[in-house]
Coordinates of C-alpha atoms in Angstrom, one line a residue:
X114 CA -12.7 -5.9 45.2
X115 CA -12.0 -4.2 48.4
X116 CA -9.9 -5.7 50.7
X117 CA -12.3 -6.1 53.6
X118 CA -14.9 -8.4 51.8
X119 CA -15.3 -11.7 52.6
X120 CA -14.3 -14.4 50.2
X121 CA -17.0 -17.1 49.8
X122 CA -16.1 -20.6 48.9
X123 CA -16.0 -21.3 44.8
X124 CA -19.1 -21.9 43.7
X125 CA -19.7 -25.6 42.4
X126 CA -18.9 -25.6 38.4
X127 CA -22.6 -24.7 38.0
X128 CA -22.9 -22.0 39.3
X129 CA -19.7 -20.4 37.9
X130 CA -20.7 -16.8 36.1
X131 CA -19.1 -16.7 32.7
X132 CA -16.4 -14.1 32.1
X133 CA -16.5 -10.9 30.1
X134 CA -13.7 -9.4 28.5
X135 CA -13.7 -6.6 30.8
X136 CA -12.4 -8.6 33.9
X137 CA -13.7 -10.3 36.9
X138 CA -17.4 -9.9 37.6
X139 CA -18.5 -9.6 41.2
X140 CA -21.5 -11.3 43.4
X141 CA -23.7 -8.4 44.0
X142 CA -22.1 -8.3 47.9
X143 CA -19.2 -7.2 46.2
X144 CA -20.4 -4.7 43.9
X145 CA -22.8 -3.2 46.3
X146 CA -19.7 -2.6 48.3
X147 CA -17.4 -1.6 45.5
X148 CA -20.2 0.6 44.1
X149 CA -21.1 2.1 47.6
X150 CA -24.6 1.4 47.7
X151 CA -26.3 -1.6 49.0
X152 CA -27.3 -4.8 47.5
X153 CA -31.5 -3.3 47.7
X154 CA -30.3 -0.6 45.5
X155 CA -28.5 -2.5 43.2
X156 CA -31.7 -4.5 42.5
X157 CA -34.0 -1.7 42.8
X158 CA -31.6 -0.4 39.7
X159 CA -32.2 -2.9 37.6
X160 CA -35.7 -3.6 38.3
X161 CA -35.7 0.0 36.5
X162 CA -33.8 -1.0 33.9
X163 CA -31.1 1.9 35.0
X164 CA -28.8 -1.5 35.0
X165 CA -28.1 -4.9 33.8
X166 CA -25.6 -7.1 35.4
X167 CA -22.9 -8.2 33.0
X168 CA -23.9 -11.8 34.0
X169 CA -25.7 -14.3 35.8
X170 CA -24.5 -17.7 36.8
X171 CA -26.8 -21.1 35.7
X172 CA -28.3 -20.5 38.9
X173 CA -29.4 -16.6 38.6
X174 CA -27.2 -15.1 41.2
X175 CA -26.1 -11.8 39.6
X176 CA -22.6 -10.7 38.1
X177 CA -21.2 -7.1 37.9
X178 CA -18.2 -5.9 35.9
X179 CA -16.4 -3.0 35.8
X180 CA -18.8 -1.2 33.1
X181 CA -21.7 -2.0 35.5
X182 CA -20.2 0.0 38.7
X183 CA -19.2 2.7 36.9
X184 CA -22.8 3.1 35.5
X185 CA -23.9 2.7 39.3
X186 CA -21.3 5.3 40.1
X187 CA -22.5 7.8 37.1
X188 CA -26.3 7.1 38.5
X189 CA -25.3 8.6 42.1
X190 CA -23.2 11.0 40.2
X191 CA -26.6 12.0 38.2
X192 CA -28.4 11.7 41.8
X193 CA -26.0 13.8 44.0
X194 CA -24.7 16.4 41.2
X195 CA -27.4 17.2 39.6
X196 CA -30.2 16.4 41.8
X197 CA -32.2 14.4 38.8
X198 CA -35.0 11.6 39.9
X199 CA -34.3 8.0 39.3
X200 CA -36.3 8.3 36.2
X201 CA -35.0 11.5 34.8
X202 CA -32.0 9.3 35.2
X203 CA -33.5 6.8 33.1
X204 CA -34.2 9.1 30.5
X205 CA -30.5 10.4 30.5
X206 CA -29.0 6.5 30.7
X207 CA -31.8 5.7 27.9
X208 CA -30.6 8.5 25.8
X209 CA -26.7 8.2 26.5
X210 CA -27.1 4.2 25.4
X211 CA -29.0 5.3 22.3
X212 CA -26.5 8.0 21.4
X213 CA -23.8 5.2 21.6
X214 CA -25.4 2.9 19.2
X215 CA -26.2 5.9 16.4
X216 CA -22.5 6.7 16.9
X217 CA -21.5 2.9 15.9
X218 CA -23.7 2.7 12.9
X219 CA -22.9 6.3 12.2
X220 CA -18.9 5.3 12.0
X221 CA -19.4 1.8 10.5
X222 CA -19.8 4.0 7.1
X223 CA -22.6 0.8 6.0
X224 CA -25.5 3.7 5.8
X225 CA -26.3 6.1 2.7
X226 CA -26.0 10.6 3.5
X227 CA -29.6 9.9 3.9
X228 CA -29.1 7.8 6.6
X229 CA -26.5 9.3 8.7
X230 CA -28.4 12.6 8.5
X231 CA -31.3 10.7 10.1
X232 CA -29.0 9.4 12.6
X233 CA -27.8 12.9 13.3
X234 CA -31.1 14.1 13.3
X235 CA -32.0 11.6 16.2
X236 CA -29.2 12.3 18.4
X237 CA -30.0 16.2 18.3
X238 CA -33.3 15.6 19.5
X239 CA -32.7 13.0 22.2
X240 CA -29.6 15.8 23.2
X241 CA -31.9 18.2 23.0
X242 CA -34.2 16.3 25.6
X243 CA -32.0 15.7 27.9
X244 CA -30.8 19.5 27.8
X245 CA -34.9 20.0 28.7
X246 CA -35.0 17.7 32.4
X247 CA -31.8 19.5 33.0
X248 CA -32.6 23.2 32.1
X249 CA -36.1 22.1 34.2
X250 CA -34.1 21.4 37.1
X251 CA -32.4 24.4 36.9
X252 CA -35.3 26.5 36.9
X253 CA -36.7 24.3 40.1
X254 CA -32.9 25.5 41.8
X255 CA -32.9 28.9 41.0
X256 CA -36.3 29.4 42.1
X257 CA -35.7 27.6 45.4
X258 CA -32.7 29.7 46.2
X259 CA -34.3 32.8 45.4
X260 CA -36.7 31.9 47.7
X261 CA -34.0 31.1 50.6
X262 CA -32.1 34.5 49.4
X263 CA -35.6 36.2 50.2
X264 CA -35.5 34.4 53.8
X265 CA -32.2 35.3 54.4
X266 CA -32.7 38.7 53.8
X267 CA -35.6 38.9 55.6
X268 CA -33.7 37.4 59.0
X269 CA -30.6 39.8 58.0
X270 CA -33.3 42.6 58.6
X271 CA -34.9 41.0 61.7
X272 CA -31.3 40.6 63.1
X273 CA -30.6 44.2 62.5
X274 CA -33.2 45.7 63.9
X275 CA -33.0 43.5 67.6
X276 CA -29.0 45.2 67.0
X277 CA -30.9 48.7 67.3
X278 CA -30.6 50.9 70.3
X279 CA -33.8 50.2 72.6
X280 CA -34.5 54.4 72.7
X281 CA -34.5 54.4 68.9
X282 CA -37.7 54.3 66.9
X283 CA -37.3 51.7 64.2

């Protein structure tokens, strides 16, 4: 928690969140803050389903842990880096949390050849999906900065000719 939040009074015994492994869960105040964003955002993520608090105390108020922020943080990561939607997000966040649970039936050895070659199979296609929204986007980029490279070069040539002599013909 950062040191200029405000502490609240404990919440009455009802109301207390229960722990996680992971640490201490936060109010969303706290993780909006820690996280950078605001509490609207944080709610607006999981109305998605790009997030799910780690908790929720008896009376509903919502609990972040550690995991949650840095899935916020890897959201803005996927929003400021790679310039991806909210819901190519989704499909990258869907994908990622599928991957993980192939890998954990994959490693727990309980499946037959058959079976882990379907697994496999799975993961290359929801890789090979998200490879698609990105190699999308990358199209959209270069063909927006060879359109600002054509701009440019057409002021570079507007530039120089206003840098020509007045006598000279152009």
């Amino acid at each position: 928690m950062s040191s200029g939040a405000s502490r609240r009074p404990a919440a009455p015994d009802s109301e207390q969140p229960k722990r996680h492994a992971d640490g201490e869960l936060l109010g969303i105040g706290a993780a909006a803050a820690c996280a950078g964003v605001s509490e609207r955002a944080l709610r607006y993520y999981q109305q998605l389903g790009l997030i799910t608090p780690a908790g929720c105390t008896q009376g509903g108020l919502r609990r972040y842990s550690q995991a949650d922020l840095e899935r916020v943080a890897w959201i803005r990561q996927l929003q400021s880096l790679l310039g991806l939607s909210l819901d190519e997000i989704g499909v990258v966040l869907r994908t990622d949390d599928r991957l993980t649970q192939l890998r954990l039936a994959y490693y727990r050895g309980s499946i037959s050849d058959a079976g882990r070659r379907e697994l496999i199979s799975e993961s290359q296609a929801l890789l090979q999906e998200v490879r698609q929204t990105l190699k999308a986007k990358r199209t959209a980029i270069d063909t927006f900065l060879a359109d600002l490279d054509g701009r440019i070069q057409r002021t570079d040539e507007l530039l120089a000719q206003l840098e020509e002599p007045a006598g000279k013909p152009s």
